[in-house]
mmCIF file of C-alpha atoms in Angstrom:
data_model
loop_
_atom_site.group_PDB
_atom_site.id
_atom_site.type_symbol
_atom_site.label_atom_id
_atom_site.label_comp_id
_atom_site.label_asym_id
_atom_site.label_seq_id
_atom_site.Cartn_x
_atom_site.Cartn_y
_atom_site.Cartn_z
ATOM 1 C CA UNK A 1 129.735 105.009 76.610
ATOM 2 C CA UNK A 2 131.068 103.310 79.721
ATOM 3 C CA UNK A 3 129.992 105.117 82.836
ATOM 4 C CA UNK A 4 132.210 104.993 85.969
ATOM 5 C CA UNK A 5 129.655 103.077 87.980
ATOM 6 C CA UNK A 6 129.198 100.347 85.373
ATOM 7 C CA UNK A 7 132.969 100.085 84.782
ATOM 8 C CA UNK A 8 133.509 99.553 88.498
ATOM 9 C CA UNK A 9 130.801 96.886 88.636
ATOM 10 C CA UNK A 10 132.160 95.267 85.479
ATOM 11 C CA UNK A 11 135.649 95.089 86.994
ATOM 12 C CA UNK A 12 134.379 93.664 90.273
ATOM 13 C CA UNK A 13 132.342 90.980 88.521
ATOM 14 C CA UNK A 14 135.328 90.074 86.311
ATOM 15 C CA UNK A 15 137.685 89.869 89.282
ATOM 16 C CA UNK A 16 135.215 87.768 91.240
ATOM 17 C CA UNK A 17 134.691 85.346 88.350
ATOM 18 C CA UNK A 18 138.465 85.084 87.759
ATOM 19 C CA UNK A 19 139.184 84.420 91.423
ATOM 20 C CA UNK A 20 136.501 81.717 91.565
ATOM 21 C CA UNK A 21 137.863 80.008 88.433
ATOM 22 C CA UNK A 22 141.413 80.281 89.774
ATOM 23 C CA UNK A 23 140.397 78.729 93.078
ATOM 24 C CA UNK A 24 138.607 75.897 91.285
ATOM 25 C CA UNK A 25 141.631 75.404 88.982
ATOM 26 C CA UNK A 26 144.059 75.249 91.901
ATOM 27 C CA UNK A 27 141.846 72.683 93.605
ATOM 28 C CA UNK A 28 141.718 70.543 90.455
ATOM 29 C CA UNK A 29 145.484 70.864 89.964
ATOM 30 C CA UNK A 30 146.132 69.743 93.533
ATOM 31 C CA UNK A 31 143.773 66.777 93.111
ATOM 32 C CA UNK A 32 145.497 65.732 89.858
ATOM 33 C CA UNK A 33 148.921 65.995 91.466
ATOM 34 C CA UNK A 34 147.780 63.915 94.441
ATOM 35 C CA UNK A 35 146.115 61.265 92.265
ATOM 36 C CA UNK A 36 149.140 60.877 90.012
ATOM 37 C CA UNK A 37 151.449 60.571 93.030
ATOM 38 C CA UNK A 38 149.193 57.976 94.614
ATOM 39 C CA UNK A 39 148.917 56.055 91.323
ATOM 40 C CA UNK A 40 152.698 55.890 90.956
ATOM 41 C CA UNK A 41 153.147 54.848 94.568
ATOM 42 C CA UNK A 42 150.619 52.082 94.034
ATOM 43 C CA UNK A 43 152.755 50.419 91.336
ATOM 44 C CA UNK A 44 154.307 47.119 92.695
ATOM 45 C CA UNK A 45 157.970 47.555 93.737
ATOM 46 C CA UNK A 46 160.709 45.165 92.686
ATOM 47 C CA UNK A 47 162.916 43.570 95.312
ATOM 48 C CA UNK A 48 165.801 45.752 96.510
ATOM 49 C CA UNK A 49 168.962 45.433 94.427
ATOM 50 C CA UNK A 50 167.084 44.464 91.289
ATOM 51 C CA UNK A 51 168.842 45.711 88.143
ATOM 52 C CA UNK A 52 166.785 46.834 85.160
ATOM 53 C CA UNK A 53 168.222 47.517 81.703
ATOM 54 C CA UNK A 54 166.843 50.679 80.143
ATOM 55 C CA UNK A 55 168.107 51.698 76.684
ATOM 56 C CA UNK A 56 171.181 49.481 77.153
ATOM 57 C CA UNK A 57 171.933 50.940 80.581
ATOM 58 C CA UNK A 58 171.632 48.969 83.792
ATOM 59 C CA UNK A 59 169.658 50.919 86.376
ATOM 60 C CA UNK A 60 168.641 50.033 89.889
ATOM 61 C CA UNK A 61 164.910 49.288 89.984
ATOM 62 C CA UNK A 62 164.256 51.506 93.024
ATOM 63 C CA UNK A 63 166.056 54.440 91.388
ATOM 64 C CA UNK A 64 164.058 53.955 88.189
ATOM 65 C CA UNK A 65 160.773 53.906 90.113
ATOM 66 C CA UNK A 66 161.658 57.123 91.929
ATOM 67 C CA UNK A 67 162.624 58.773 88.636
ATOM 68 C CA UNK A 68 159.371 57.752 86.975
ATOM 69 C CA UNK A 69 157.345 59.041 89.897
ATOM 70 C CA UNK A 70 159.158 62.377 89.896
ATOM 71 C CA UNK A 71 158.827 62.682 86.117
ATOM 72 C CA UNK A 72 155.083 61.967 86.167
ATOM 73 C CA UNK A 73 154.451 64.441 88.965
ATOM 74 C CA UNK A 74 156.518 67.141 87.282
ATOM 75 C CA UNK A 75 154.692 66.737 83.985
ATOM 76 C CA UNK A 76 151.369 66.982 85.791
ATOM 77 C CA UNK A 77 152.545 70.190 87.465
ATOM 78 C CA UNK A 78 153.936 71.683 84.231
ATOM 79 C CA UNK A 79 150.980 70.936 81.962
ATOM 80 C CA UNK A 80 148.512 71.535 84.787
ATOM 81 C CA UNK A 81 150.043 74.963 85.430
ATOM 82 C CA UNK A 82 149.858 75.837 81.756
ATOM 83 C CA UNK A 83 146.237 74.715 81.613
ATOM 84 C CA UNK A 84 145.534 76.628 84.837
ATOM 85 C CA UNK A 85 146.953 79.868 83.412
ATOM 86 C CA UNK A 86 145.046 79.387 80.158
ATOM 87 C CA UNK A 87 141.753 78.703 81.942
ATOM 88 C CA UNK A 88 142.167 81.696 84.276
ATOM 89 C CA UNK A 89 143.032 84.014 81.370
ATOM 90 C CA UNK A 90 140.102 82.698 79.332
ATOM 91 C CA UNK A 91 137.773 83.120 82.320
ATOM 92 C CA UNK A 92 138.894 86.727 82.804
ATOM 93 C CA UNK A 93 138.420 87.570 79.108
ATOM 94 C CA UNK A 94 135.050 85.857 78.890
ATOM 95 C CA UNK A 95 133.863 87.423 82.146
ATOM 96 C CA UNK A 96 134.901 90.897 80.963
ATOM 97 C CA UNK A 97 133.215 90.393 77.579
ATOM 98 C CA UNK A 98 129.961 88.862 78.771
ATOM 99 C CA UNK A 99 129.709 91.248 81.709
ATOM 100 C CA UNK A 100 129.872 94.115 79.244
ATOM 101 C CA UNK A 101 126.938 92.703 77.298
ATOM 102 C CA UNK A 102 124.958 91.907 80.439
ATOM 103 C CA UNK A 103 125.511 95.387 81.884
ATOM 104 C CA UNK A 104 124.637 97.174 78.639
ATOM 105 C CA UNK A 105 120.997 97.749 79.724
ATOM 106 C CA UNK A 106 122.276 99.054 83.058
ATOM 107 C CA UNK A 107 124.523 101.520 81.232
ATOM 108 C CA UNK A 108 121.520 102.651 79.179
ATOM 109 C CA UNK A 109 119.503 103.162 82.366
ATOM 110 C CA UNK A 110 122.345 105.075 84.024
ATOM 111 C CA UNK A 111 122.940 107.205 80.938
ATOM 112 C CA UNK A 112 119.261 108.096 80.693
ATOM 113 C CA UNK A 113 119.166 109.003 84.381
ATOM 114 C CA UNK A 114 122.199 111.293 83.961
ATOM 115 C CA UNK A 115 120.643 113.079 80.982
ATOM 116 C CA UNK A 116 117.318 113.685 82.691
ATOM 117 C CA UNK A 117 116.409 117.060 84.061
ATOM 118 C CA UNK A 118 113.216 119.001 84.707
ATOM 119 C CA UNK A 119 113.352 120.259 81.106
ATOM 120 C CA UNK A 120 114.005 116.816 79.559
ATOM 121 C CA UNK A 121 111.642 114.553 81.463
ATOM 122 C CA UNK A 122 110.283 113.150 78.198
ATOM 123 C CA UNK A 123 113.243 110.831 77.585
ATOM 124 C CA UNK A 124 112.707 107.137 78.269
ATOM 125 C CA UNK A 125 114.804 103.967 78.186
ATOM 126 C CA UNK A 126 112.278 102.040 76.135
ATOM 127 C CA UNK A 127 112.550 98.375 75.225
ATOM 128 C CA UNK A 128 115.928 96.738 75.787
ATOM 129 C CA UNK A 129 117.281 93.491 74.388
ATOM 130 C CA UNK A 130 117.555 91.868 77.777
ATOM 131 C CA UNK A 131 114.604 89.898 79.128
ATOM 132 C CA UNK A 132 115.814 89.487 82.709
ATOM 133 C CA UNK A 133 115.625 91.559 85.882
ATOM 134 C CA UNK A 134 117.348 94.476 84.133
ATOM 135 C CA UNK A 135 114.491 94.677 81.645
ATOM 136 C CA UNK A 136 112.053 94.789 84.547
ATOM 137 C CA UNK A 137 114.187 97.511 86.140
ATOM 138 C CA UNK A 138 114.070 99.528 82.906
ATOM 139 C CA UNK A 139 110.274 99.243 82.719
ATOM 140 C CA UNK A 140 109.954 100.245 86.375
ATOM 141 C CA UNK A 141 112.275 103.201 85.762
ATOM 142 C CA UNK A 142 110.187 104.341 82.790
ATOM 143 C CA UNK A 143 106.982 104.033 84.831
ATOM 144 C CA UNK A 144 108.566 106.133 87.573
ATOM 145 C CA UNK A 145 109.541 108.761 85.004
ATOM 146 C CA UNK A 146 105.966 108.825 83.697
ATOM 147 C CA UNK A 147 104.689 109.520 87.204
ATOM 148 C CA UNK A 148 107.350 112.175 87.804
ATOM 149 C CA UNK A 149 106.558 113.899 84.518
ATOM 150 C CA UNK A 150 102.856 113.884 85.355
ATOM 151 C CA UNK A 151 103.657 115.375 88.774
ATOM 152 C CA UNK A 152 105.878 118.079 87.231
ATOM 153 C CA UNK A 153 103.234 118.909 84.628
ATOM 154 C CA UNK A 154 100.556 119.118 87.309
ATOM 155 C CA UNK A 155 102.807 121.352 89.390
ATOM 156 C CA UNK A 156 103.461 123.690 86.453
ATOM 157 C CA UNK A 157 99.747 123.786 85.683
ATOM 158 C CA UNK A 158 98.892 124.476 89.308
ATOM 159 C CA UNK A 159 101.452 127.285 89.616
ATOM 160 C CA UNK A 160 100.290 128.844 86.338
ATOM 161 C CA UNK A 161 96.644 128.749 87.412
ATOM 162 C CA UNK A 162 97.451 130.085 90.874
ATOM 163 C CA UNK A 163 99.407 132.948 89.336
ATOM 164 C CA UNK A 164 96.514 133.707 87.006
ATOM 165 C CA UNK A 165 93.990 133.668 89.826
ATOM 166 C CA UNK A 166 96.139 135.956 91.971
ATOM 167 C CA UNK A 167 96.813 138.291 89.060
ATOM 168 C CA UNK A 168 93.087 139.075 88.664
ATOM 169 C CA UNK A 169 92.476 140.736 92.063
ATOM 170 C CA UNK A 170 95.858 142.458 91.923
ATOM 171 C CA UNK A 171 95.000 143.867 88.503
ATOM 172 C CA UNK A 172 91.659 145.095 89.823
ATOM 173 C CA UNK A 173 93.379 146.813 92.758
ATOM 174 C CA UNK A 174 95.979 148.474 90.540
ATOM 175 C CA UNK A 175 93.405 149.611 87.991
ATOM 176 C CA UNK A 176 91.131 151.120 90.621
ATOM 177 C CA UNK A 177 94.036 152.923 92.260
ATOM 178 C CA UNK A 178 95.368 154.269 88.959
ATOM 179 C CA UNK A 179 91.955 155.471 87.768
ATOM 180 C CA UNK A 180 91.001 157.077 91.049
ATOM 181 C CA UNK A 181 94.366 158.720 91.684
ATOM 182 C CA UNK A 182 94.452 160.116 88.151
ATOM 183 C CA UNK A 183 91.056 161.777 88.686
ATOM 184 C CA UNK A 184 91.839 165.122 90.311
ATOM 185 C CA UNK A 185 88.143 165.748 90.923
ATOM 186 C CA UNK A 186 87.498 162.478 92.761
ATOM 187 C CA UNK A 187 85.246 163.124 95.758
ATOM 188 C CA UNK A 188 84.659 161.172 98.961
ATOM 189 C CA UNK A 189 82.032 158.957 97.339
ATOM 190 C CA UNK A 190 84.450 157.955 94.579
ATOM 191 C CA UNK A 191 87.167 157.205 97.104
ATOM 192 C CA UNK A 192 84.751 155.101 99.146
ATOM 193 C CA UNK A 193 83.712 153.213 96.014
ATOM 194 C CA UNK A 194 87.378 152.568 95.209
ATOM 195 C CA UNK A 195 87.982 151.399 98.780
ATOM 196 C CA UNK A 196 85.113 148.934 98.506
ATOM 197 C CA UNK A 197 86.408 147.493 95.256
ATOM 198 C CA UNK A 198 89.931 147.207 96.660
ATOM 199 C CA UNK A 199 88.588 145.554 99.812
ATOM 200 C CA UNK A 200 86.631 142.958 97.810
ATOM 201 C CA UNK A 201 89.665 142.209 95.615
ATOM 202 C CA UNK A 202 91.868 141.911 98.689
ATOM 203 C CA UNK A 203 89.415 139.523 100.318
ATOM 204 C CA UNK A 204 89.368 137.391 97.193
ATOM 205 C CA UNK A 205 93.165 137.272 97.095
ATOM 206 C CA UNK A 206 93.236 136.406 100.792
ATOM 207 C CA UNK A 207 90.728 133.610 100.324
ATOM 208 C CA UNK A 208 92.747 132.208 97.466
ATOM 209 C CA UNK A 209 95.968 132.271 99.485
ATOM 210 C CA UNK A 210 94.238 130.582 102.430
ATOM 211 C CA UNK A 211 92.841 127.916 100.104
ATOM 212 C CA UNK A 212 96.284 127.290 98.617
ATOM 213 C CA UNK A 213 97.809 126.974 102.080
ATOM 214 C CA UNK A 214 95.060 124.577 103.160
ATOM 215 C CA UNK A 215 95.509 122.506 100.005
ATOM 216 C CA UNK A 216 99.283 122.362 100.579
ATOM 217 C CA UNK A 217 98.658 121.291 104.163
ATOM 218 C CA UNK A 218 96.257 118.485 103.311
ATOM 219 C CA UNK A 219 97.659 117.212 100.010
ATOM 220 C CA UNK A 220 99.799 114.182 100.875
ATOM 221 C CA UNK A 221 100.256 115.195 104.522
ATOM 222 C CA UNK A 222 99.479 113.169 107.600
ATOM 223 C CA UNK A 223 97.047 114.126 110.337
ATOM 224 C CA UNK A 224 98.337 116.044 113.324
ATOM 225 C CA UNK A 225 95.102 116.113 115.349
ATOM 226 C CA UNK A 226 92.826 113.090 115.720
ATOM 227 C CA UNK A 227 89.541 113.515 117.542
ATOM 228 C CA UNK A 228 85.987 112.143 117.248
ATOM 229 C CA UNK A 229 83.636 114.513 115.409
ATOM 230 C CA UNK A 230 79.934 114.330 114.503
ATOM 231 C CA UNK A 231 79.372 114.960 110.786
ATOM 232 C CA UNK A 232 75.803 116.133 111.440
ATOM 233 C CA UNK A 233 77.119 118.954 113.635
ATOM 234 C CA UNK A 234 79.618 119.976 110.934
ATOM 235 C CA UNK A 235 76.846 120.077 108.337
ATOM 236 C CA UNK A 236 74.805 122.334 110.616
ATOM 237 C CA UNK A 237 77.704 124.777 110.945
ATOM 238 C CA UNK A 238 78.321 124.765 107.212
ATOM 239 C CA UNK A 239 74.654 125.467 106.453
ATOM 240 C CA UNK A 240 74.540 128.313 108.948
ATOM 241 C CA UNK A 241 77.382 130.008 107.060
ATOM 242 C CA UNK A 242 75.590 129.928 103.664
ATOM 243 C CA UNK A 243 71.927 129.989 104.688
ATOM 244 C CA UNK A 244 71.504 133.679 103.890
ATOM 245 C CA UNK A 245 73.028 133.239 100.425
ATOM 246 C CA UNK A 246 70.820 130.197 99.763
ATOM 247 C CA UNK A 247 67.705 132.121 100.798
ATOM 248 C CA UNK A 248 68.631 135.076 98.608
ATOM 249 C CA UNK A 249 68.873 132.751 95.592
ATOM 250 C CA UNK A 250 65.642 130.908 96.427
ATOM 251 C CA UNK A 251 67.244 127.514 97.001
ATOM 252 C CA UNK A 252 65.216 124.713 98.588
ATOM 253 C CA UNK A 253 67.256 122.714 101.087
ATOM 254 C CA UNK A 254 66.460 119.289 102.552
ATOM 255 C CA UNK A 255 68.524 117.718 105.325
ATOM 256 C CA UNK A 256 68.557 114.128 106.482
ATOM 257 C CA UNK A 257 71.341 114.371 109.032
ATOM 258 C CA UNK A 258 71.644 111.939 111.909
ATOM 259 C CA UNK A 259 74.564 111.538 114.274
ATOM 260 C CA UNK A 260 77.421 110.136 112.169
ATOM 261 C CA UNK A 261 80.755 109.831 114.004
ATOM 262 C CA UNK A 262 83.995 110.551 112.188
ATOM 263 C CA UNK A 263 87.538 110.371 113.556
ATOM 264 C CA UNK A 264 90.265 112.761 112.469
ATOM 265 C CA UNK A 265 91.288 116.404 112.302
ATOM 266 C CA UNK A 266 88.236 118.509 113.311
ATOM 267 C CA UNK A 267 89.389 121.512 111.218
ATOM 268 C CA UNK A 268 89.835 119.420 108.070
ATOM 269 C CA UNK A 269 86.569 117.534 108.631
ATOM 270 C CA UNK A 270 84.763 120.842 109.040
ATOM 271 C CA UNK A 271 86.362 122.082 105.829
ATOM 272 C CA UNK A 272 85.106 118.963 104.015
ATOM 273 C CA UNK A 273 81.514 119.592 105.062
ATOM 274 C CA UNK A 274 81.846 123.347 104.563
ATOM 275 C CA UNK A 275 83.233 123.139 101.035
ATOM 276 C CA UNK A 276 80.630 120.613 99.908
ATOM 277 C CA UNK A 277 77.721 122.655 101.240
ATOM 278 C CA UNK A 278 79.192 125.902 99.906
ATOM 279 C CA UNK A 279 79.657 124.369 96.460
ATOM 280 C CA UNK A 280 76.068 123.082 96.512
ATOM 281 C CA UNK A 281 74.873 126.649 97.092
ATOM 282 C CA UNK A 282 77.289 128.719 95.030
ATOM 283 C CA UNK A 283 77.409 126.413 91.991
ATOM 284 C CA UNK A 284 73.639 125.989 91.972
ATOM 285 C CA UNK A 285 71.016 127.695 89.831
ATOM 286 C CA UNK A 286 68.595 130.300 91.166
ATOM 287 C CA UNK A 287 65.487 128.578 92.535
ATOM 288 C CA UNK A 288 67.250 125.216 92.636
ATOM 289 C CA UNK A 289 67.513 122.623 95.375
ATOM 290 C CA UNK A 290 70.077 120.793 97.489
ATOM 291 C CA UNK A 291 69.974 117.701 99.669
ATOM 292 C CA UNK A 292 72.429 116.802 102.433
ATOM 293 C CA UNK A 293 72.477 113.510 104.329
ATOM 294 C CA UNK A 294 74.732 111.787 106.861
ATOM 295 C CA UNK A 295 74.726 108.040 107.480
ATOM 296 C CA UNK A 296 76.597 106.316 110.321
ATOM 297 C CA UNK A 297 78.252 102.946 109.939
ATOM 298 C CA UNK A 298 80.249 100.474 112.033
ATOM 299 C CA UNK A 299 83.506 101.419 110.313
ATOM 300 C CA UNK A 300 82.700 104.209 107.849
ATOM 301 C CA UNK A 301 80.356 107.180 108.059
ATOM 302 C CA UNK A 302 78.926 108.709 104.882
ATOM 303 C CA UNK A 303 78.296 112.332 103.943
ATOM 304 C CA UNK A 304 76.328 112.887 100.727
ATOM 305 C CA UNK A 305 75.547 116.267 99.155
ATOM 306 C CA UNK A 306 73.255 116.504 96.090
ATOM 307 C CA UNK A 307 72.371 119.725 94.333
ATOM 308 C CA UNK A 308 70.788 120.994 91.153
ATOM 309 C CA UNK A 309 72.764 122.829 88.513
ATOM 310 C CA UNK A 310 73.767 122.736 84.910
ATOM 311 C CA UNK A 311 74.195 119.611 82.833
ATOM 312 C CA UNK A 312 77.562 117.900 83.313
ATOM 313 C CA UNK A 313 79.419 115.485 81.080
ATOM 314 C CA UNK A 314 80.083 112.328 83.165
ATOM 315 C CA UNK A 315 83.571 112.110 81.634
ATOM 316 C CA UNK A 316 84.362 115.615 82.903
ATOM 317 C CA UNK A 317 83.254 115.011 86.495
ATOM 318 C CA UNK A 318 86.660 113.686 87.691
ATOM 319 C CA UNK A 319 88.231 116.965 86.522
ATOM 320 C CA UNK A 320 86.208 118.814 89.186
ATOM 321 C CA UNK A 321 88.612 117.435 91.806
ATOM 322 C CA UNK A 322 91.620 118.997 90.073
ATOM 323 C CA UNK A 323 92.772 122.451 91.245
ATOM 324 C CA UNK A 324 91.243 125.409 89.373
ATOM 325 C CA UNK A 325 88.954 123.142 87.360
ATOM 326 C CA UNK A 326 85.351 124.184 86.803
ATOM 327 C CA UNK A 327 83.087 122.098 84.596
ATOM 328 C CA UNK A 328 80.484 124.054 82.721
ATOM 329 C CA UNK A 329 79.399 127.665 82.914
ATOM 330 C CA UNK A 330 76.326 126.726 84.931
ATOM 331 C CA UNK A 331 78.508 125.480 87.774
ATOM 332 C CA UNK A 332 80.923 128.391 87.773
ATOM 333 C CA UNK A 333 80.380 130.502 90.830
ATOM 334 C CA UNK A 334 80.750 134.235 90.880
ATOM 335 C CA UNK A 335 83.442 133.806 93.541
ATOM 336 C CA UNK A 336 86.033 131.179 94.350
ATOM 337 C CA UNK A 337 89.072 129.844 92.593
ATOM 338 C CA UNK A 338 88.080 126.263 91.844
ATOM 339 C CA UNK A 339 89.937 124.783 94.828
ATOM 340 C CA UNK A 340 86.947 123.613 96.887
ATOM 341 C CA UNK A 341 86.723 120.014 95.710
ATOM 342 C CA UNK A 342 90.520 119.758 95.455
ATOM 343 C CA UNK A 343 90.764 120.571 99.149
ATOM 344 C CA UNK A 344 87.946 118.150 99.949
ATOM 345 C CA UNK A 345 89.657 115.300 98.070
ATOM 346 C CA UNK A 346 93.027 115.990 99.727
ATOM 347 C CA UNK A 347 91.435 116.125 103.190
ATOM 348 C CA UNK A 348 89.475 112.915 102.614
ATOM 349 C CA UNK A 349 92.581 111.102 101.400
ATOM 350 C CA UNK A 350 94.512 112.343 104.433
ATOM 351 C CA UNK A 351 91.894 110.602 106.591
ATOM 352 C CA UNK A 352 92.150 107.388 104.578
ATOM 353 C CA UNK A 353 88.629 107.840 103.254
ATOM 354 C CA UNK A 354 87.102 107.808 99.789
ATOM 355 C CA UNK A 355 85.263 110.386 97.692
ATOM 356 C CA UNK A 356 83.216 110.034 94.511
ATOM 357 C CA UNK A 357 81.025 112.240 92.363
ATOM 358 C CA UNK A 358 78.403 111.674 89.697
ATOM 359 C CA UNK A 359 76.144 113.986 87.706
ATOM 360 C CA UNK A 360 72.483 114.301 88.590
ATOM 361 C CA UNK A 361 69.957 113.494 85.890
ATOM 362 C CA UNK A 362 68.590 116.776 84.601
ATOM 363 C CA UNK A 363 71.558 118.800 85.873
ATOM 364 C CA UNK A 364 73.541 118.957 89.070
ATOM 365 C CA UNK A 365 76.103 116.970 90.996
ATOM 366 C CA UNK A 366 76.184 114.374 93.771
ATOM 367 C CA UNK A 367 79.304 114.093 95.926
ATOM 368 C CA UNK A 368 79.653 111.171 98.346
ATOM 369 C CA UNK A 369 82.331 111.029 101.041
ATOM 370 C CA UNK A 370 83.207 108.019 103.206
ATOM 371 C CA UNK A 371 85.154 108.815 106.367
ATOM 372 C CA UNK A 372 86.431 106.502 109.121
ATOM 373 C CA UNK A 373 84.090 106.263 112.078
ATOM 374 C CA UNK A 374 86.979 105.337 114.346
ATOM 375 C CA UNK A 375 90.786 105.313 114.485
ATOM 376 C CA UNK A 376 90.954 102.093 112.442
ATOM 377 C CA UNK A 377 90.872 103.962 109.118
ATOM 378 C CA UNK A 378 93.369 106.714 109.905
ATOM 379 C CA UNK A 379 96.694 106.250 108.105
ATOM 380 C CA UNK A 380 99.758 106.299 110.327
ATOM 381 C CA UNK A 381 102.164 109.213 110.195
#
C-alpha cells in the first residue's frame, strides 16, 4: 500500500535525482561539444586556395575543413543528446524503483501509525529489512509505543481502582439510607446511627477525592511555589496529627530530627512528611515501633521513616509506590485508599529528589527521601 505521504516523498526524491543527473548530463554534453570543436580547430590548415580531391571531386581545402568541423560537432550533439535522454530516463526509472525499496520501511511505519488506536496499541512494526536510520526509527517508534501502552494500561488500572474505591463509600451510604428509610419504626437513635455511618463514608469519599486531586497535581507537574522549609518542623506537625492514634495503638516512637533545610513547595513537602508518618502509624502493628530521622546535607537533605509491621517481599516493595497498591494484609490500614506513597513519590519527583524503600528485617518498612537543600535541585518549569 502506497500512502500519500510516502508517494509524495518518493516523487520528490525521483524528481531531484533526475534533475541532478540531467544537469550533470548537460554539463558533460557541453564539455564534449567544446572539446570536439577545439580539437577540430586545432587541426593544421592548408594554404588558402588549396584544392583537395575527395571521392573524385575537387574541393577547396578550407571548405572541406569547415564541413568536417560541422559534421563532427553535429554528430557529437546528436549522439550526445540521445545518450543524455537515455541517461535521464534511466536515472528517473532507477530513482523511482530504488526509492520505493528504500521507503518501504517508512511506509510500514506510517501504515502502523495509521492503524493504531487506543484499542489496538498492541501492534508493532517489528524487525525490518533495512539496517539504516529507518531501522533505528522503527525501533524508536516501537519503544515509544511500548511506553504509551504502559501509560494507557496504568491509566485504565488507575481509573478502575479509583472507581472501585469510590463505589465502596457510595454503596455504604445508599445501603444505610435504604435500610433506614424502609424501617417505619426507626427512632431517633437509629437515625443518628445512620447519620454517623453516612458521615464516615462521606469523609472517606472526600479524602479519596482530595488524594486523587493531589496526586494529579503532583504527578508530572512543575512546582508553583518555591520556599525554604525545615523538614524537622514538618515532621513535628505530622506527628502531632497522628500522636493520639499512635498512643491508642501502643506504638513506641523515636525521633532523631535536626534542622534539615529543604527547598520547594511547602504544601507538598508537608504532605511528604505527613504521608510517611501517617503510613508508619496506620500500617503498623499494635504495640509496634517507628523511627523518624532528618539529616541535613550541603546539597540534599534526608528524611528517613522506619516502622515495624508485617513481613514484606522485597520484590513487592516497589509496588507500594503504585496507586491503590497495598502489600500484605499486615500493612493494610483500616482507612485510606493506597495513595499515600504514590503521592509521596510524585511530590518527591516534582522536587527533583529521590525516594527508596526497603523491608525491615523481622517485618516493617523503611522509606528514605532525598530532597534538595537549595534551589539547585529544583527542576525548571
